[in-house]
Coordinates of C-alpha atoms in Angstrom, one line a residue:
Chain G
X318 CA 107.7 112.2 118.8
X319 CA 105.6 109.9 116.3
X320 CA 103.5 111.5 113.8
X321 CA 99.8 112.5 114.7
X322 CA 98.3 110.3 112.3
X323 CA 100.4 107.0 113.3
X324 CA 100.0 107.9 117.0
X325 CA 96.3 107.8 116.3
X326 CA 96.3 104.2 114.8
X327 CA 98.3 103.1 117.2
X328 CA 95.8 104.2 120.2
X329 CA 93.1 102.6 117.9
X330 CA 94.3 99.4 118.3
X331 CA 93.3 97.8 121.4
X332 CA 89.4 99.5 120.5
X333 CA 90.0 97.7 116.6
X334 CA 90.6 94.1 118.7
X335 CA 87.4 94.6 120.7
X336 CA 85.5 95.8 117.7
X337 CA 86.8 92.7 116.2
X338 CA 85.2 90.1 118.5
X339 CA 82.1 92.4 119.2
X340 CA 81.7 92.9 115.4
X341 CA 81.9 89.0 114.8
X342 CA 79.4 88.5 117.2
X343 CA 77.0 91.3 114.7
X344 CA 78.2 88.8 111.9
X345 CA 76.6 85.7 113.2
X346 CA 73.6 88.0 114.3
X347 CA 72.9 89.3 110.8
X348 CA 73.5 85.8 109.0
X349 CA 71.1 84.2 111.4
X350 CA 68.4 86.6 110.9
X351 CA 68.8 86.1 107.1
X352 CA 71.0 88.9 105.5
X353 CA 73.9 87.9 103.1
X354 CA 77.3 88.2 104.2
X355 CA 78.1 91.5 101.8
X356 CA 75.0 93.2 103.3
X357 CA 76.3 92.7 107.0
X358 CA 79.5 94.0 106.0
X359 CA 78.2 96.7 104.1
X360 CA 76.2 97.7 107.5
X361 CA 79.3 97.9 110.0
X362 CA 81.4 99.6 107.2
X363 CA 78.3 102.3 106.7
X364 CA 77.5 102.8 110.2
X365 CA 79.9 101.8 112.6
X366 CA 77.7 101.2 115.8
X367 CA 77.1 98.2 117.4
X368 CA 73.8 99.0 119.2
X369 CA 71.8 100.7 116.3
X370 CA 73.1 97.9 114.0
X371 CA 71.6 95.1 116.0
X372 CA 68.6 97.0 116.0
X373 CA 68.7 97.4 112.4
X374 CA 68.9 94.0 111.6
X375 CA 66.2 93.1 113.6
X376 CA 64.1 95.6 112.0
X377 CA 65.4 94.3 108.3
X378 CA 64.1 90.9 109.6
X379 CA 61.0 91.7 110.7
X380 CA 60.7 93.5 107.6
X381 CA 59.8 96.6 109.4
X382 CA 58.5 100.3 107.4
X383 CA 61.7 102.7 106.9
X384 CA 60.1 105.1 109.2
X385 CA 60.6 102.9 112.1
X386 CA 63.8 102.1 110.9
X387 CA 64.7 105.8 110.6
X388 CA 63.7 106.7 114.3
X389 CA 65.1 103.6 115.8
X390 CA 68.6 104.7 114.4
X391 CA 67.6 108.2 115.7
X392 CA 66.9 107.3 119.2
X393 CA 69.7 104.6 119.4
X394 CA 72.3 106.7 118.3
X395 CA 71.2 110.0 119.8
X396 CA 74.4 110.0 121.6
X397 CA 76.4 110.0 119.1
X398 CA 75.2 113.4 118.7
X399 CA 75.9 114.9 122.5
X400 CA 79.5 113.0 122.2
X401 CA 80.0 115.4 119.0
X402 CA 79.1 118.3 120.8
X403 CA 81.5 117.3 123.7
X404 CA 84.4 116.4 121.2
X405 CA 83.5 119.9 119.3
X406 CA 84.3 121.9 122.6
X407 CA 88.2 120.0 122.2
X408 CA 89.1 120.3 118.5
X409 CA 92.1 122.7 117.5
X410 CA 92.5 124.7 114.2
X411 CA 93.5 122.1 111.8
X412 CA 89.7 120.8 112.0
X413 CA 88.9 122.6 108.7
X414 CA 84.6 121.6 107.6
X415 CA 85.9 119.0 105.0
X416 CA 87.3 117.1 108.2
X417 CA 85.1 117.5 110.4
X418 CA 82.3 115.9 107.7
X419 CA 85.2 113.0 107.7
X420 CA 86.0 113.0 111.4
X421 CA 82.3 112.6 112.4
X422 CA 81.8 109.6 111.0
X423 CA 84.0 108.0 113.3
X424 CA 82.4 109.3 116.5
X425 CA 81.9 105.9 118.3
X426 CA 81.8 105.3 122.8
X427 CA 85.3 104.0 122.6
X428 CA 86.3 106.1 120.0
X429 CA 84.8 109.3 122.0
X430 CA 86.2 108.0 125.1
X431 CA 89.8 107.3 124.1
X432 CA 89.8 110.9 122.3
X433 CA 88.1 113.0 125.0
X434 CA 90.2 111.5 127.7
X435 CA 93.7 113.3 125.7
X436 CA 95.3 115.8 127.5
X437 CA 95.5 119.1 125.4
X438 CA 93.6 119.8 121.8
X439 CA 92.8 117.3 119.6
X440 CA 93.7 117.2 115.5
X441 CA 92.1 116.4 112.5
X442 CA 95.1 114.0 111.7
X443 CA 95.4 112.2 115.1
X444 CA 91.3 112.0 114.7
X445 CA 91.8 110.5 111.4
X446 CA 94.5 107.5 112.5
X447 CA 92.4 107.0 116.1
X448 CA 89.5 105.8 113.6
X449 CA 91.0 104.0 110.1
X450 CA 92.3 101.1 112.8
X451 CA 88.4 100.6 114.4
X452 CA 86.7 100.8 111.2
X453 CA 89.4 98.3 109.6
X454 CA 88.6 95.8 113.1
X455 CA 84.8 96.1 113.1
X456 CA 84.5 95.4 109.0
X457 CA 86.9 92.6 109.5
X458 CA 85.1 91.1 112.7
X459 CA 81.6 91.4 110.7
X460 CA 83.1 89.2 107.9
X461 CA 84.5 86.8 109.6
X462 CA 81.6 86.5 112.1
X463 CA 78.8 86.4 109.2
X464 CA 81.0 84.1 107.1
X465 CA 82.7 81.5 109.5
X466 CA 80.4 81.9 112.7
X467 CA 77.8 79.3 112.3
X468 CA 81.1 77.0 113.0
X469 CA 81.1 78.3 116.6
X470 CA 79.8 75.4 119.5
X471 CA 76.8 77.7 121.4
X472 CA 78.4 78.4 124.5
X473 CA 81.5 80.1 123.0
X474 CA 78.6 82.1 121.1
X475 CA 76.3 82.9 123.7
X476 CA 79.3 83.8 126.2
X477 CA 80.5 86.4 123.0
X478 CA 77.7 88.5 124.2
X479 CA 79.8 89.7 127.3
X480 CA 82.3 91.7 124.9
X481 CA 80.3 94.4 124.1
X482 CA 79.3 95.3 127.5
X483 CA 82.7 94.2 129.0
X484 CA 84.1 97.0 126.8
X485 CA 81.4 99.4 128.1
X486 CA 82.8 98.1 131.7
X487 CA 86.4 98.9 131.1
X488 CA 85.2 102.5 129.2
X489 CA 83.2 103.3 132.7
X490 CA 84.8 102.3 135.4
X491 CA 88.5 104.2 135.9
X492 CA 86.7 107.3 135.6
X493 CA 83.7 106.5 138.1
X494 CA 86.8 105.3 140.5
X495 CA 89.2 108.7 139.9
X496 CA 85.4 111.3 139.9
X497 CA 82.9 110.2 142.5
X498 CA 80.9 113.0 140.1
X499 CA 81.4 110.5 137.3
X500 CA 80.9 107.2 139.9
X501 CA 77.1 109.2 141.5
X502 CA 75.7 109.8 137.3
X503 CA 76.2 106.2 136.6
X504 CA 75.0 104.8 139.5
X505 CA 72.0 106.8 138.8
X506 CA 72.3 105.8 134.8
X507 CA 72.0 102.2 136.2
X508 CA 69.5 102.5 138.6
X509 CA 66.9 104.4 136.6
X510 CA 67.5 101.7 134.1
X511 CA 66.8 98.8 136.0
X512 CA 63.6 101.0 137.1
X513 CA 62.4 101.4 133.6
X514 CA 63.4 97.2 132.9
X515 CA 61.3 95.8 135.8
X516 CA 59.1 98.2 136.9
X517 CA 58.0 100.4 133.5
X518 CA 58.5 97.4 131.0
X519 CA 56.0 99.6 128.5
X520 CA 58.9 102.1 127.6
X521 CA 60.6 100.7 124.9
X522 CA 64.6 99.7 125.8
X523 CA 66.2 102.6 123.2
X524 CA 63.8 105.0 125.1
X525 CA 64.4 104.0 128.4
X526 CA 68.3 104.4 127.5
X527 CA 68.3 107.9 126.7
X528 CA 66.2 108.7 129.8
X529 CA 67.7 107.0 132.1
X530 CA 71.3 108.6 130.8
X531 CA 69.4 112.2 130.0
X532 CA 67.5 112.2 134.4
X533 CA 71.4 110.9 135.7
X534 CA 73.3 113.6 134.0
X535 CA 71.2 116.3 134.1
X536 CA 71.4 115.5 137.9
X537 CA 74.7 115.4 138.1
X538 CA 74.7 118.8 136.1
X539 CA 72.6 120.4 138.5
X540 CA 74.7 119.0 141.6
X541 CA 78.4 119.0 140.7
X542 CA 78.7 121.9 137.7
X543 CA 82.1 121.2 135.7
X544 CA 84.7 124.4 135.7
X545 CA 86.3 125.4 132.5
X546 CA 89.2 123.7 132.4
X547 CA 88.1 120.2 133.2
X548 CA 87.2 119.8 129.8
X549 CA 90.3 120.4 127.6
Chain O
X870 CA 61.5 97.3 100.1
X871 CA 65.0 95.9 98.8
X872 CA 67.7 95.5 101.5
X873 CA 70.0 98.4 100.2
X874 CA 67.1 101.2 100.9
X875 CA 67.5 99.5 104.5
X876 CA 71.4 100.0 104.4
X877 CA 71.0 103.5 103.2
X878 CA 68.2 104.5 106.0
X879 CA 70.5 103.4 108.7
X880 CA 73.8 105.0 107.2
X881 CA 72.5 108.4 106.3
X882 CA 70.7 108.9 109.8
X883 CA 73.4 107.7 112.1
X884 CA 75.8 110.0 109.9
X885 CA 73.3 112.6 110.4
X886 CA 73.4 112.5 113.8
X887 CA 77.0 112.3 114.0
X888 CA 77.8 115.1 111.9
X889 CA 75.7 117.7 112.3
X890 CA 76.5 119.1 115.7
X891 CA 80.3 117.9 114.8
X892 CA 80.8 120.2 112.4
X893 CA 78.2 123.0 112.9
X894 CA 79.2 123.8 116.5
X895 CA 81.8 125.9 116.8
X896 CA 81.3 128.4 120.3
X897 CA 83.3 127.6 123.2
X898 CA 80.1 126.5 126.0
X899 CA 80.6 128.9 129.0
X900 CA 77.8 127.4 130.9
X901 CA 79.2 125.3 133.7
X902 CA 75.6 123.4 133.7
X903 CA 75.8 122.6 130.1
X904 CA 79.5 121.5 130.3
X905 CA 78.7 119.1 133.2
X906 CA 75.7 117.4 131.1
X907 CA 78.2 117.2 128.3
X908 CA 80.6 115.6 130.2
X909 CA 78.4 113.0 132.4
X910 CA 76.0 112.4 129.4
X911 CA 78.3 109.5 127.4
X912 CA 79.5 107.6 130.5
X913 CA 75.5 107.7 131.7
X914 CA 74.6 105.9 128.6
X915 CA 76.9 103.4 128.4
X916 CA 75.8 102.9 132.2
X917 CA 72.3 102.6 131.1
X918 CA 72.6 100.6 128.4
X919 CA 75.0 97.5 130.4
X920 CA 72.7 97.8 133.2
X921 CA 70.8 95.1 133.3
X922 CA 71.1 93.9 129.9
X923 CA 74.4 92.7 130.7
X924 CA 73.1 89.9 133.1
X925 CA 71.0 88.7 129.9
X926 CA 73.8 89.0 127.3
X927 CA 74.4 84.9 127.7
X928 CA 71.2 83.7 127.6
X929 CA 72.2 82.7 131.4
X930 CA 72.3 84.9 134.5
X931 CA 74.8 82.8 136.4
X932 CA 77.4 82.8 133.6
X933 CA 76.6 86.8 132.8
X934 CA 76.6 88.2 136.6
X935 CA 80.4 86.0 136.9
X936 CA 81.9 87.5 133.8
X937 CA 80.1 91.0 134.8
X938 CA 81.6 90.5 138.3
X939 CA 85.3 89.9 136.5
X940 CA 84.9 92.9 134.2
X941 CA 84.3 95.1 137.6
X942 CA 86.9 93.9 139.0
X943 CA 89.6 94.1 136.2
X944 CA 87.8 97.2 134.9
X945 CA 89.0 98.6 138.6
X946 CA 92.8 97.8 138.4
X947 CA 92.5 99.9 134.8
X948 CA 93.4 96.8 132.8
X949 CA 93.0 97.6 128.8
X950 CA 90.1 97.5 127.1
X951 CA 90.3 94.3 125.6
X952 CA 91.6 92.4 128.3
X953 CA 88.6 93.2 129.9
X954 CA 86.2 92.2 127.1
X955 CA 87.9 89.0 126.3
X956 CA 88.0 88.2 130.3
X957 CA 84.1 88.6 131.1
X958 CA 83.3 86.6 128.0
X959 CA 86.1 83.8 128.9
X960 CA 84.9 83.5 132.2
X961 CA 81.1 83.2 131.5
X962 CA 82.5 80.4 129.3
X963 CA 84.1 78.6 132.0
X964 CA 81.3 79.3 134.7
X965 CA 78.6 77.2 132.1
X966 CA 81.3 74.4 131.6
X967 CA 81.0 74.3 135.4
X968 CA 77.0 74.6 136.1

């Protein structure tokens, strides 16, 4: 049996090559809107979120307050925080405070989904190897994107900005197909959404996220309950 | 405003947010409501957020709602991550060499 730590990396792999074309496409984002190359790199090796970074440097750009930086990063990320209270409910006794301040930072979708979805308890060391290979990937991506991206023809560009959601496809879907629980909460995710995009085009699209994801689930709460052990 | 009190806005409050009810929770949750909001929340997001921006993501809805389509389909047969990434954007790249 491998070692908890090298297991980890291993599983990390396939979410560090999608971080790495995602992360490249944040790179030529960030040196179009006018940061350096360091800065972008410094921002994916800080924060480790591809959402709230693209609304960060938009916000850098438009040389918004630090409030409104603040509270984007807030609402944006917001999930981050439910997907820690999930993972909390799965952690076994080698999670000591020190590594859970470590292991937090590392709580990304893929990352979440690829450790939630383990049978059994999770460690602090497998934790620690399931995040090292991502972080390496979307740092690496960011550099290579903000340094060497402007050499890219438009339409390989443009078509970059399938990865991210592509990735939120493959996260999605084999669960929705295996739990028609899972499938009815994001039909109703996606639905509200589209609601809020055409018909309530006032809410702002980090808002209209986090509604959207808070009315589906908390239906799918109320309807279909999950039993103790569905979790661990 | 200099670009690393920017940097160090974003960082602390997404590490906020990450760590706090990471590392200060530490009851079991009994409640079979709170467990299923728990468990839909994440995949409900990520729902939210591809749907509809994914048929803007290429600047054209004919090349996004093709690689969309492929990503559905490959995401169904439980191909890897990556695979399914790299396919949705290689396919809206051929579709607009096409149009």
């Amino acid at each position: 049996m491998r070692r908890p730590f090298v297991q980890g990396m291993l599983d990390g792999v396939p979410i560090a090559l999608g971080y790495l074309s995602v992360s490249f496409g944040f790179g030529i984002l960030a040196v179009r809107l006018g940061l350096p190359v360091l800065a972008a790199v410094g921002i994916s090796f800080t924060n480790l979120t591809s959402a709230g970074q693209a609304a960060g440097v938009e916000i850098i750009a438009a040389a918004g307050t630090l409030l409104e930086m603040a509270l984007t990063q807030f609402v944006i990320n917001l999930r981050y925080a439910l997907m820690g209270f999930s993972l909390s409910q799965k952690l076994d006794a080698t999670f000591t405070t020190p590594r859970r301040l470590l292991v937090s930072f590392g709580i990304t979708d893929e990352i979440y989904a690829v450790a939630i979805s383990q049978p059994g308890l999770l460690t602090a060391t497998y934790m620690m190897g399931l995040i090292v290979t991502p972080v390496l990937g979307w740092s690496l991506g960011t550099f290579l994107g903000a340094a060497a991206g402007e050499l890219l023809p438009t339409a390989v560009s443009n078509a970059m900005g399938l990865v991210l959601y592509g990735m939120f496809i493959a996260i999605i879907i084999p669960p929705a197909r295996k739990d028609r629980r899972v499938l009815f909460v994001v039909a109703l995710a996606a639905a509200c959404s589209v609601v809020f995009r055409y018909l309530l085009p006032m809410v702002s699209g980090g808002f209209a996220v986090i509604l959207s994801a808070l009315a589906a689930s908390l239906a799918g709460a109320w309807l279909f309950p999950i039993e103790e052990e569905a979790m661990t | 405003m200099t670009l690393f009190a920017y940097i160090a806005v974003m960082a602390v409050v997404t590490y906020l947010v990450r760590m706090l009810p990471f590392t200060l929770f530490r009851r079991q949750i009994r409640s079979r409501f709170i467990r299923g909001l728990l468990y839909y929340l994440p995949y409900a997001v990520l729902s939210a957020m591809t749907i509809p921006a994914i048929f803007y993501a290429t600047g054209n809805v004919v090349t996004a709602t093709v690689g969309t389509l492929v990503a559905l389909m490959l995401a169904y047969f439980r191909l890897p991550l990556i695979v399914v990434a790299l396919a949705a954007a290689c396919s809206a790249l051929l579709t607009g060499f096409l149009l």
